[in-house]
Coordinates of C-alpha atoms in Angstrom, one line a residue:
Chain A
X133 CA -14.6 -9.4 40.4
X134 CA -11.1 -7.9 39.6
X135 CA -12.1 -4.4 38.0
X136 CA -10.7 -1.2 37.2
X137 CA -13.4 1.5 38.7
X138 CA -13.8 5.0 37.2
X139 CA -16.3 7.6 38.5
X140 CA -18.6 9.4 37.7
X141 CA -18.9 7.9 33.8
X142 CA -20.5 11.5 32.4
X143 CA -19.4 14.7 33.5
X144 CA -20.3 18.2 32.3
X145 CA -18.6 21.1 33.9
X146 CA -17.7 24.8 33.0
X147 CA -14.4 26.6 32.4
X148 CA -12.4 26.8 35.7
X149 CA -13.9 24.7 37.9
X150 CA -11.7 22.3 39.8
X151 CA -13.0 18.7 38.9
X152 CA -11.4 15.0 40.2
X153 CA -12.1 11.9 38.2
X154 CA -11.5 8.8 40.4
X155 CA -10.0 5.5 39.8
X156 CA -9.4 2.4 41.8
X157 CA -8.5 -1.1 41.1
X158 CA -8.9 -4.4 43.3
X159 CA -5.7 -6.6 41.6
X160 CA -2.9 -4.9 43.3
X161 CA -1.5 -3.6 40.1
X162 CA 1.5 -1.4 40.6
X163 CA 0.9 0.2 37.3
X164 CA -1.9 2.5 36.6
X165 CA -2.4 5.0 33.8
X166 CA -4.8 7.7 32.5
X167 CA -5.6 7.9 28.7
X168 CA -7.7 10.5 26.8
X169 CA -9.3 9.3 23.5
X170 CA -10.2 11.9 20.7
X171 CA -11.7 11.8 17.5
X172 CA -8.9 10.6 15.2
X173 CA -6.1 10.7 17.3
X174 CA -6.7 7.7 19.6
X175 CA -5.8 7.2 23.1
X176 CA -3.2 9.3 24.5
X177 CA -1.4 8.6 28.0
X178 CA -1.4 11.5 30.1
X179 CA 0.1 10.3 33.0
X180 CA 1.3 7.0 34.9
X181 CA 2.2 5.9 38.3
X182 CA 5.0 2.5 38.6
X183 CA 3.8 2.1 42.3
X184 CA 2.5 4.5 45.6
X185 CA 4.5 8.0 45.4
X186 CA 5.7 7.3 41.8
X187 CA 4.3 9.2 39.0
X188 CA 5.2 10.4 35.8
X189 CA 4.2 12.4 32.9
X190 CA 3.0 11.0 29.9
X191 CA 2.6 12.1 26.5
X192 CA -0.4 15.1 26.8
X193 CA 0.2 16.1 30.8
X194 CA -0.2 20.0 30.3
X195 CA -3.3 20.7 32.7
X196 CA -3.4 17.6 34.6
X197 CA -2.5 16.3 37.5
X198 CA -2.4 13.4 39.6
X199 CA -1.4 11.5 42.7
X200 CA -0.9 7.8 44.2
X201 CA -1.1 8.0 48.0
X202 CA -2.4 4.5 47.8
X203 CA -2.1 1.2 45.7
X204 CA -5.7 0.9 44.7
X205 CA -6.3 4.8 43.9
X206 CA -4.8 7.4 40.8
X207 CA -7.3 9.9 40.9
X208 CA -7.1 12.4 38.0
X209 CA -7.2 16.2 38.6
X210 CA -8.2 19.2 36.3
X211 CA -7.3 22.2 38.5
X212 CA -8.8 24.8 36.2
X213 CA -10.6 22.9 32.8
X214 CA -10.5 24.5 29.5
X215 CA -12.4 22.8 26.6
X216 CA -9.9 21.7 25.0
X217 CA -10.0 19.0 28.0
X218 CA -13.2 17.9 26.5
X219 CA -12.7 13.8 25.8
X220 CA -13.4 10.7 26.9
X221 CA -10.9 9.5 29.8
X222 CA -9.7 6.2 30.3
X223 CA -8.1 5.0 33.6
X224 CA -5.8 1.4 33.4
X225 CA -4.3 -0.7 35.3
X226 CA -1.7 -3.8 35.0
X227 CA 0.4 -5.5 37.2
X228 CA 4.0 -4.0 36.7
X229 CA 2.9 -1.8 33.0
X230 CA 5.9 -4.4 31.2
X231 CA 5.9 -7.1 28.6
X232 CA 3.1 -9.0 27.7
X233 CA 0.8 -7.4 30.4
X234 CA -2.4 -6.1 28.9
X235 CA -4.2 -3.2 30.2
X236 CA -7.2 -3.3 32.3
X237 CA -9.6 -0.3 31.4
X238 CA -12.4 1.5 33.1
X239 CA -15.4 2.0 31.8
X240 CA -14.6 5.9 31.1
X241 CA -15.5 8.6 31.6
X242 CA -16.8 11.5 29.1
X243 CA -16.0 14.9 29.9
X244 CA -18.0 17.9 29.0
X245 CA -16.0 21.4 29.8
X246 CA -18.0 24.6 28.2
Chain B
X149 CA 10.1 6.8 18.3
X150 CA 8.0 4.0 18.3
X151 CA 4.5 4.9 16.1
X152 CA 1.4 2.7 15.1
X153 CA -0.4 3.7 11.9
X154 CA -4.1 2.4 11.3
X155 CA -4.6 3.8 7.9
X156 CA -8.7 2.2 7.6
X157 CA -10.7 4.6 9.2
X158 CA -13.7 2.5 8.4
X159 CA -14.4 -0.6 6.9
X160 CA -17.6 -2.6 6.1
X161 CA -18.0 -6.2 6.1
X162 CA -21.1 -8.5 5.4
X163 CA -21.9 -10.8 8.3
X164 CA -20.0 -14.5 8.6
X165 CA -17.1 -12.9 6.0
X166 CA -13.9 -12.6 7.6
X167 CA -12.0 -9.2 7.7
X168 CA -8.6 -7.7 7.9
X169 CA -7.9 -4.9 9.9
X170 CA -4.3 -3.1 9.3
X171 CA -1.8 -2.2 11.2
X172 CA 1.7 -1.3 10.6
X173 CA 4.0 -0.3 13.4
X174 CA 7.3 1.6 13.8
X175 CA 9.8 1.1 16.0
X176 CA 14.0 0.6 16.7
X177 CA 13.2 -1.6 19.4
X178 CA 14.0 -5.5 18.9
X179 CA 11.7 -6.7 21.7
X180 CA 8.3 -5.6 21.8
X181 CA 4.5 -6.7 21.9
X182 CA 1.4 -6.0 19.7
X183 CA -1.6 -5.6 21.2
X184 CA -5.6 -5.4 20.0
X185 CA -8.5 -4.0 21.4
X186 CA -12.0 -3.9 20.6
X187 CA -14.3 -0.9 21.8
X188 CA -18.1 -1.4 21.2
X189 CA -20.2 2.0 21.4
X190 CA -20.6 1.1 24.5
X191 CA -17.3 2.4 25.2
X192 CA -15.5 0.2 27.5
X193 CA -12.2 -1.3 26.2
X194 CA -11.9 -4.8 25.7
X195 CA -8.5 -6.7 25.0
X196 CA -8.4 -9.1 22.0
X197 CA -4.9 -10.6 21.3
X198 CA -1.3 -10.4 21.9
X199 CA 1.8 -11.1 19.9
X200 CA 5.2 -11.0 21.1
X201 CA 8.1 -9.9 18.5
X202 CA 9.8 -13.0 19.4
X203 CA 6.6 -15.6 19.3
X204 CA 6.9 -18.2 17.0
X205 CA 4.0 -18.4 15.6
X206 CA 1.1 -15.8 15.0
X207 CA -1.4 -15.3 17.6
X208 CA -4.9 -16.8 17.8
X209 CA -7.9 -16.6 20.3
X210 CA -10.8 -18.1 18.7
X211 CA -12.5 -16.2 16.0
X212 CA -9.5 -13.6 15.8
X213 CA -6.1 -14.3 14.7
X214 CA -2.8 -11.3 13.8
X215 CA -1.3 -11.9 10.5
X216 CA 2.1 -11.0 11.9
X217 CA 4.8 -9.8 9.3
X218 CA 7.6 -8.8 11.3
X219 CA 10.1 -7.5 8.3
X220 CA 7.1 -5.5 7.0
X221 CA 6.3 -4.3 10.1
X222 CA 2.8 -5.3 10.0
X223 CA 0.5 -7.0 12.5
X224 CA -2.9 -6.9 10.9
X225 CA -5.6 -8.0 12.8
X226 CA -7.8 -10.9 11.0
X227 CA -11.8 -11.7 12.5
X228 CA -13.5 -14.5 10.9
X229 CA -16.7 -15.6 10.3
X230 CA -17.8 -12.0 11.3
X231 CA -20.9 -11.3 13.7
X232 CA -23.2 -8.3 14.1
X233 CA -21.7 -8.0 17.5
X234 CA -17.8 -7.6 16.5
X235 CA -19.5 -3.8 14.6
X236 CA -17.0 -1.3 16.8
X237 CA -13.6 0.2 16.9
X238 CA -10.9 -1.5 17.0
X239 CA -7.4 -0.5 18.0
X240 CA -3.9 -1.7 17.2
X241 CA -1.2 -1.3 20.1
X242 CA 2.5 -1.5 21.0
X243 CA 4.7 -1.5 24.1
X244 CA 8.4 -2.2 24.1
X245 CA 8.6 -5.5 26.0
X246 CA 12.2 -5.1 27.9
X247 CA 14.2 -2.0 29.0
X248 CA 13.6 1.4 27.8
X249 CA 12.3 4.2 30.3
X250 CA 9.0 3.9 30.0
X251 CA 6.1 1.1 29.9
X252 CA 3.4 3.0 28.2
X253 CA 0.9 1.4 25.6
X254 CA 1.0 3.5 22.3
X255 CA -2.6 3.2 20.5
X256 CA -3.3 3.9 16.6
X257 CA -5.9 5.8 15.9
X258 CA -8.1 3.3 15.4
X259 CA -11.1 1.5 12.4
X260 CA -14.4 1.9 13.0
X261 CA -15.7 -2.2 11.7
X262 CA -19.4 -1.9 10.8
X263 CA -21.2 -5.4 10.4
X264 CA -23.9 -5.5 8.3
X265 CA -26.6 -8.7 7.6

């Protein structure tokens, strides 16, 4: 089943502590993304990757990070989480991110940082 | 810049009555696509319709069609015959469709449809 996979899908961590949020996708999609939803503001991209080794920020990338060493995989990294990181975070996936292409979503993944 | 504007935060509809979600859009850009999404409370995001700036003809996919009004800059989302099921949030979208330097998906903020019997 083609599928973009987030893990874990509920996470509740304190200020500081180094977290990773995973994402992988089985359709060889080129172009991944990370989103954060809030309350009233709707989903903002934080960062995207065109293909492996090809990342770039989107428009809320102050205290993330992220990295595609591989096709399938665009982890997300919070090096030191504040709560103000506190959302729901959506990975995506299409095949080039142009035209007409929608957007394959995780399932999310709520974050928690007190 | 290009901006999408969802001014229904919530809206209420009785069930089988159709219902109009708004949208309006900004944006300098000649080519470019209007997306919909539906998120249930259970949170995943699920994609509803397209229309492209140059289709034809507005966009259907069975019980949802976009009322697409490209001088008013409007691409309202339309559900007919509603169904307790369709209660969620729903989210207009917009990405450029050729050139520009980047290929992200830029979301409203998004109506909150509640069903009721």
């Amino acid at each position: 089943e083609a599928q973009v996979t987030q893990n874990p899908r509920y996470l509740i961590t304190v200020t500081g502590k180094k977290l990773t949020v995973t994402c992988s996708q089985n359709m060889n999609h080129e172009y991944m993304s990370w989103y954060r939803q809030d309350p009233g503001l709707g989903l903002r991209q934080i960062y995207y990757s065109m293909n492996v080794e090809v990342t770039d920020k989107g428009d809320v990338p102050e205290g993330y990070k992220v990295s595609r060493k591989e096709k399938r995989n665009f982890p997300l990294i919070l090096e030191s989480p504040s709560p103000n990181q506190t959302s729901l975070y959506f990975c995506a996936s299409s095949l080039r991110g142009r035209g007409r292409e929608k957007l394959f979503f995780g399932s999310g993944t709520q974050l928690s940082v007190l | 810049a290009q901006k999408i504007t969802q001014t229904q935060p919530g809206m209420f509809v009785q069930e089988k009555e159709a219902v109009t979600l708004d949208c309006t859009y900004d944006t300098s850009d000649q080519s470019y696509g209007l997306f919909w999404y539906k998120q249930p409370s259970s949170g995943e995001m699920i994609f509803l319709i397209y229309q492209g700036s140059y289709d034809e003809q507005n966009a259907t996919e069975g019980r949802y069609s976009l009322n697409f009004q490209k001088a008013r800059k409007s691409a309202n989302l339309v559900i007919s015959a509603s169904q307790l099921g369709d209660s969620a949030m729903y989210f207009c979208a917009m990405r450029e469709v050729y050139g520009g330097a980047t290929n992200k998906l830029i979301f409203g903020t998004g109506t909150l449809l509640a069903v009721q019997p």
